[in-house]
Short mmCIF file of C-alpha atoms and ligand atoms in Angstrom, two decimals:
data_model
loop_
_atom_site.label_atom_id
_atom_site.label_comp_id
_atom_site.label_asym_id
_atom_site.label_seq_id
_atom_site.Cartn_x
_atom_site.Cartn_y
_atom_site.Cartn_z
CA MET A 1224 121.73 -171.46 -173.77
CA VAL A 1225 118.04 -171.32 -175.26
CA ARG A 1226 116.21 -168.17 -174.35
CA LYS A 1227 112.56 -168.59 -174.50
CA ASN A 1228 111.17 -165.23 -173.70
CA LEU A 1229 113.87 -162.71 -173.89
CA ARG A 1230 111.50 -159.67 -173.21
CA GLN A 1231 110.23 -161.21 -169.90
CA GLU A 1232 113.94 -162.13 -168.85
CA LEU A 1233 115.16 -158.55 -169.56
CA MET A 1234 112.05 -157.06 -167.70
CA ASP A 1235 112.79 -159.46 -164.80
CA ILE A 1236 116.27 -158.36 -164.50
CA PHE A 1237 115.14 -154.70 -164.67
CA HIS A 1238 112.69 -155.14 -161.93
CA GLU A 1239 115.47 -157.15 -159.75
CA LEU A 1240 117.99 -154.31 -160.33
CA LEU A 1241 115.18 -151.60 -159.45
CA ASP A 1242 114.22 -153.40 -156.28
CA HIS A 1243 117.83 -153.65 -155.22
CA PHE A 1244 118.97 -150.11 -156.13
CA GLY A 1245 115.89 -147.97 -156.16
CA PRO A 1246 115.02 -145.56 -158.98
CA ARG A 1247 118.14 -143.82 -160.06
CA ARG A 1248 116.56 -140.59 -161.26
CA TRP A 1249 118.96 -139.97 -164.08
CA TRP A 1250 120.22 -137.80 -165.60
CA PRO A 1251 121.41 -135.26 -162.89
CA GLY A 1252 120.75 -131.84 -164.39
CA GLU A 1253 118.31 -128.96 -164.13
CA THR A 1254 117.69 -128.37 -167.82
CA PRO A 1255 118.06 -130.30 -171.08
CA LEU A 1256 121.16 -128.02 -171.83
CA GLU A 1257 122.73 -128.99 -168.49
CA VAL A 1258 122.19 -132.72 -169.17
CA ALA A 1259 123.67 -132.37 -172.83
CA VAL A 1260 126.64 -130.52 -171.54
CA GLY A 1261 127.07 -133.17 -168.70
CA ALA A 1262 126.93 -135.91 -171.40
CA ILE A 1263 129.71 -134.22 -173.29
CA LEU A 1264 131.93 -133.66 -170.35
CA THR A 1265 131.56 -136.92 -168.58
CA GLN A 1266 133.72 -138.99 -171.16
CA ASN A 1267 136.40 -140.63 -169.25
CA VAL A 1268 136.07 -138.81 -165.90
CA ALA A 1269 134.26 -139.22 -162.71
CA TRP A 1270 130.95 -137.55 -162.41
CA ARG A 1271 132.12 -135.20 -159.48
CA ASN A 1272 134.59 -133.61 -161.78
CA VAL A 1273 131.66 -132.82 -164.10
CA GLU A 1274 129.89 -131.38 -161.45
CA LYS A 1275 132.67 -128.99 -160.59
CA ALA A 1276 132.86 -127.95 -164.25
CA ILE A 1277 129.12 -127.29 -164.39
CA ASN A 1278 129.09 -125.38 -161.28
CA ASN A 1279 131.81 -123.24 -162.59
CA LEU A 1280 129.75 -122.54 -165.74
CA LYS A 1281 126.70 -121.75 -163.56
CA ALA A 1282 128.65 -119.48 -161.25
CA ARG A 1283 129.89 -117.37 -164.26
CA GLY A 1284 126.15 -117.44 -165.77
CA LEU A 1285 127.52 -119.13 -168.92
CA LEU A 1286 125.18 -122.28 -168.85
CA SER A 1287 123.11 -121.20 -171.81
CA ILE A 1288 123.37 -121.59 -175.51
CA GLU A 1289 124.29 -117.97 -175.76
CA GLY A 1290 126.69 -117.90 -173.02
CA LEU A 1291 128.60 -120.92 -174.38
CA VAL A 1292 128.51 -119.46 -177.92
CA LYS A 1293 130.11 -116.17 -176.65
CA VAL A 1294 132.60 -117.34 -174.16
CA PRO A 1295 136.13 -117.77 -175.68
CA VAL A 1296 137.17 -121.23 -176.07
CA GLU A 1297 140.31 -120.82 -173.89
CA GLU A 1298 138.20 -119.41 -171.03
CA LEU A 1299 135.76 -122.36 -171.41
CA ALA A 1300 138.60 -124.82 -171.28
CA THR A 1301 139.88 -123.25 -168.13
CA LEU A 1302 136.33 -123.47 -166.42
CA ILE A 1303 135.98 -127.19 -167.32
CA ARG A 1304 139.56 -128.07 -166.48
CA ALA A 1305 138.45 -130.58 -163.83
CA THR A 1306 137.01 -132.95 -166.51
CA ARG A 1307 140.47 -133.90 -168.06
CA TYR A 1308 141.05 -133.41 -171.84
CA TYR A 1309 139.47 -130.01 -171.28
CA ASN A 1310 140.84 -128.56 -174.49
CA GLN A 1311 139.05 -131.26 -176.49
CA LYS A 1312 135.90 -131.13 -174.52
CA ALA A 1313 135.75 -127.28 -174.77
CA ALA A 1314 136.05 -127.66 -178.50
CA ARG A 1315 133.26 -130.24 -178.46
CA LEU A 1316 130.94 -127.92 -176.56
CA LYS A 1317 131.67 -125.23 -178.77
CA HIS A 1318 130.78 -127.37 -181.88
CA PHE A 1319 127.57 -128.46 -180.25
CA VAL A 1320 126.25 -125.02 -179.21
CA GLY A 1321 127.42 -123.63 -182.48
CA MET A 1322 125.27 -125.98 -184.37
CA VAL A 1323 122.32 -125.15 -182.05
CA GLU A 1324 122.97 -121.39 -182.65
CA HIS A 1325 123.56 -121.46 -186.53
CA GLU A 1326 121.11 -124.28 -187.48
CA PHE A 1327 118.33 -123.91 -185.05
CA GLY A 1328 118.41 -120.28 -184.13
CA GLY A 1329 119.76 -121.01 -180.65
CA SER A 1330 116.72 -123.21 -179.84
CA LEU A 1331 117.56 -126.65 -178.28
CA ASP A 1332 113.92 -127.36 -178.50
CA ARG A 1333 114.05 -127.07 -182.15
CA LEU A 1334 117.00 -129.30 -182.43
CA PHE A 1335 115.46 -132.02 -180.13
CA ARG A 1336 112.12 -131.96 -182.05
CA LEU A 1337 113.90 -133.54 -185.19
CA GLU A 1338 113.01 -137.24 -185.63
CA THR A 1339 115.28 -139.62 -183.74
CA PRO A 1340 117.44 -140.97 -186.72
CA ILE A 1341 117.89 -137.48 -188.01
CA LEU A 1342 118.74 -136.03 -184.50
CA ARG A 1343 121.26 -138.98 -183.89
CA ALA A 1344 123.00 -138.32 -187.26
CA LYS A 1345 123.23 -134.63 -186.56
CA LEU A 1346 124.90 -135.33 -183.15
CA LEU A 1347 127.21 -138.01 -184.52
CA GLY A 1348 128.16 -135.49 -187.17
CA LEU A 1349 129.78 -133.31 -184.57
CA LYS A 1350 133.49 -133.82 -184.03
CA GLY A 1351 134.20 -135.73 -180.88
CA ILE A 1352 130.63 -136.85 -180.20
CA GLY A 1353 130.56 -140.70 -180.27
CA LYS A 1354 127.60 -143.03 -180.03
CA GLU A 1355 127.29 -143.26 -176.21
CA THR A 1356 127.50 -139.63 -175.89
CA ALA A 1357 124.84 -138.92 -178.75
CA ASP A 1358 122.58 -141.59 -177.36
CA SER A 1359 122.82 -140.17 -173.72
CA ILE A 1360 121.83 -136.70 -175.18
CA LEU A 1361 119.06 -138.34 -177.18
CA LEU A 1362 117.55 -140.18 -174.14
CA TYR A 1363 118.28 -137.95 -171.15
CA ALA A 1364 118.18 -134.51 -172.74
CA ALA A 1365 115.78 -134.93 -175.66
CA ASN A 1366 113.67 -137.52 -174.33
CA HIS A 1367 113.92 -139.87 -177.35
CA PRO A 1368 113.55 -143.65 -176.81
CA VAL A 1369 117.17 -144.67 -177.48
CA PHE A 1370 118.84 -147.38 -175.42
CA VAL A 1371 122.29 -146.26 -174.26
CA VAL A 1372 124.94 -149.06 -173.79
CA ASP A 1373 128.39 -148.87 -172.54
CA THR A 1374 131.26 -150.95 -171.08
CA TYR A 1375 129.30 -151.93 -168.16
CA THR A 1376 126.32 -153.20 -170.31
CA ARG A 1377 128.93 -155.38 -172.20
CA ARG A 1378 130.50 -156.80 -169.17
CA ILE A 1379 127.27 -157.50 -167.14
CA PHE A 1380 125.11 -159.02 -170.10
CA SER A 1381 128.12 -161.05 -171.37
CA ARG A 1382 128.60 -162.41 -167.84
CA LEU A 1383 124.93 -163.14 -167.74
CA GLY A 1384 125.24 -165.08 -170.99
CA TYR A 1385 123.17 -162.82 -173.39
CA LEU A 1386 126.02 -161.22 -175.30
CA ALA A 1387 129.56 -161.99 -176.55
CA GLU A 1388 132.44 -160.45 -174.56
CA ASN A 1389 133.52 -158.58 -177.71
CA VAL A 1390 129.99 -157.40 -178.83
CA GLY A 1391 129.98 -154.02 -180.47
CA TYR A 1392 127.93 -151.00 -179.72
CA ASP A 1393 125.24 -151.36 -182.49
CA GLU A 1394 124.75 -154.95 -181.88
CA MET A 1395 124.40 -154.56 -178.07
CA GLN A 1396 121.96 -151.55 -178.48
CA GLY A 1397 120.08 -153.55 -181.10
CA PHE A 1398 119.66 -156.39 -178.62
CA PHE A 1399 117.90 -154.37 -176.08
CA THR A 1400 115.95 -152.27 -178.47
CA ARG A 1401 114.47 -155.38 -180.04
CA HIS A 1402 113.55 -157.07 -176.95
CA LEU A 1403 112.37 -154.31 -174.68
CA PRO A 1404 109.18 -152.29 -174.94
CA LEU A 1405 110.00 -148.89 -176.68
CA ASP A 1406 109.55 -146.90 -173.46
CA ASN A 1407 111.43 -143.85 -172.48
CA TYR A 1408 111.15 -144.58 -168.76
CA ILE A 1409 112.33 -148.14 -169.08
CA PHE A 1410 115.36 -147.16 -171.20
CA ASN A 1411 116.27 -144.25 -168.93
CA GLU A 1412 116.04 -146.22 -165.66
CA TYR A 1413 117.48 -149.60 -167.17
CA HIS A 1414 120.82 -147.92 -168.38
CA ALA A 1415 121.26 -146.09 -165.04
CA LEU A 1416 120.70 -149.31 -163.15
CA ILE A 1417 123.17 -151.23 -165.35
CA ASP A 1418 125.55 -148.35 -164.42
CA ALA A 1419 124.79 -148.86 -160.72
CA LEU A 1420 125.50 -152.51 -160.84
CA GLY A 1421 128.71 -152.12 -163.11
CA ASN A 1422 130.07 -149.54 -160.92
CA ARG A 1423 129.62 -150.85 -157.60
CA VAL A 1424 129.13 -154.73 -157.87
CA CYS A 1425 129.94 -156.25 -161.33
CA LEU A 1426 133.44 -154.97 -161.26
CA SER A 1427 136.01 -155.78 -164.01
CA ARG A 1428 138.23 -157.66 -161.66
CA SER A 1429 136.94 -159.52 -158.58
CA PRO A 1430 133.14 -158.90 -159.10
CA ARG A 1431 131.31 -158.86 -155.83
CA CYS A 1432 128.82 -161.75 -156.71
CA ALA A 1433 127.76 -162.40 -153.25
CA ALA A 1434 126.25 -158.84 -153.20
CA CYS A 1435 124.75 -159.15 -156.58
CA PRO A 1436 120.91 -159.11 -157.17
CA LEU A 1437 121.60 -161.00 -160.39
CA ALA A 1438 123.73 -163.85 -158.98
CA GLY A 1439 121.01 -166.52 -159.28
CA ARG A 1440 120.78 -166.13 -163.07
CA CYS A 1441 124.52 -165.43 -163.82
CA VAL A 1442 126.44 -167.77 -166.12
CA PHE A 1443 129.88 -166.26 -165.23
CA ARG A 1444 129.25 -166.80 -161.49
CA SER A 1445 128.03 -170.36 -161.90
CA THR A 1446 131.09 -171.17 -164.09
CA GLU A 1447 133.42 -169.58 -161.63
CA GLU A 1448 131.71 -171.65 -158.57
CA ILE A 1449 132.19 -174.98 -160.48
CA GLY A 1450 135.77 -174.00 -161.33
CA THR A 1451 136.48 -173.59 -157.53
CA GLU A 1452 134.91 -176.69 -156.34
S1 LIG B 2629 126.80 -162.46 -160.28
FE1 LIG B 2629 128.95 -161.56 -160.31
S2 LIG B 2629 129.67 -161.63 -162.47
FE2 LIG B 2629 127.34 -162.08 -162.51
S3 LIG B 2629 126.51 -160.05 -162.96
FE3 LIG B 2629 126.51 -160.36 -160.62
S4 LIG B 2629 128.59 -159.31 -160.04
FE4 LIG B 2629 128.56 -159.64 -162.28
#
């Protein structure tokens, strides 16, 4: 399929999703630290479980760099038990806050003021922090213009005909970064809207195409309809 004006098409999709779902107001969290902790804890678990863990940390007065540095890792694991893989996640939180404490004097602001590629490399250098988590922290906690992609992005944009089904993270991210304006608001809202569509409508099996705001432009849907005629 020949794409004449990808920026315009991607912005049209953005506005269609925004009209349909409304602003998502991501990321839920009262402080940059809470957002970063949420990004680390949300791997492979529903958000409500992350909320339970964060509420436990708040109730114990531990949701600070100092608090998370001081709490024993075993106690931390118990407090975040609801998030599955809690031992690994407790260790990841410890690596993160330890780096902030030892290299940046406990200041998240100082860490987040690094240039984007340097900050990204620093986060990716922490054990257990992958690209999606690092980019979520960059965008939603540190306010750097980095487009976050995930399984939903791959599924939706391959079905729409823009990406291959097996496209890798970097290529997928590069596609959006090249064709969208470098704008924190758009990056922030776009990823959240993709999440809403992937979570509620463009399901892995039996996508709910009749309820999809992008149905009119979807290659997968038109192929399915021809196949069932
Ligand atoms: S029309 Fe169907 S397959 Fe296409 S994006 Fe929407 S839900 Fe997904």
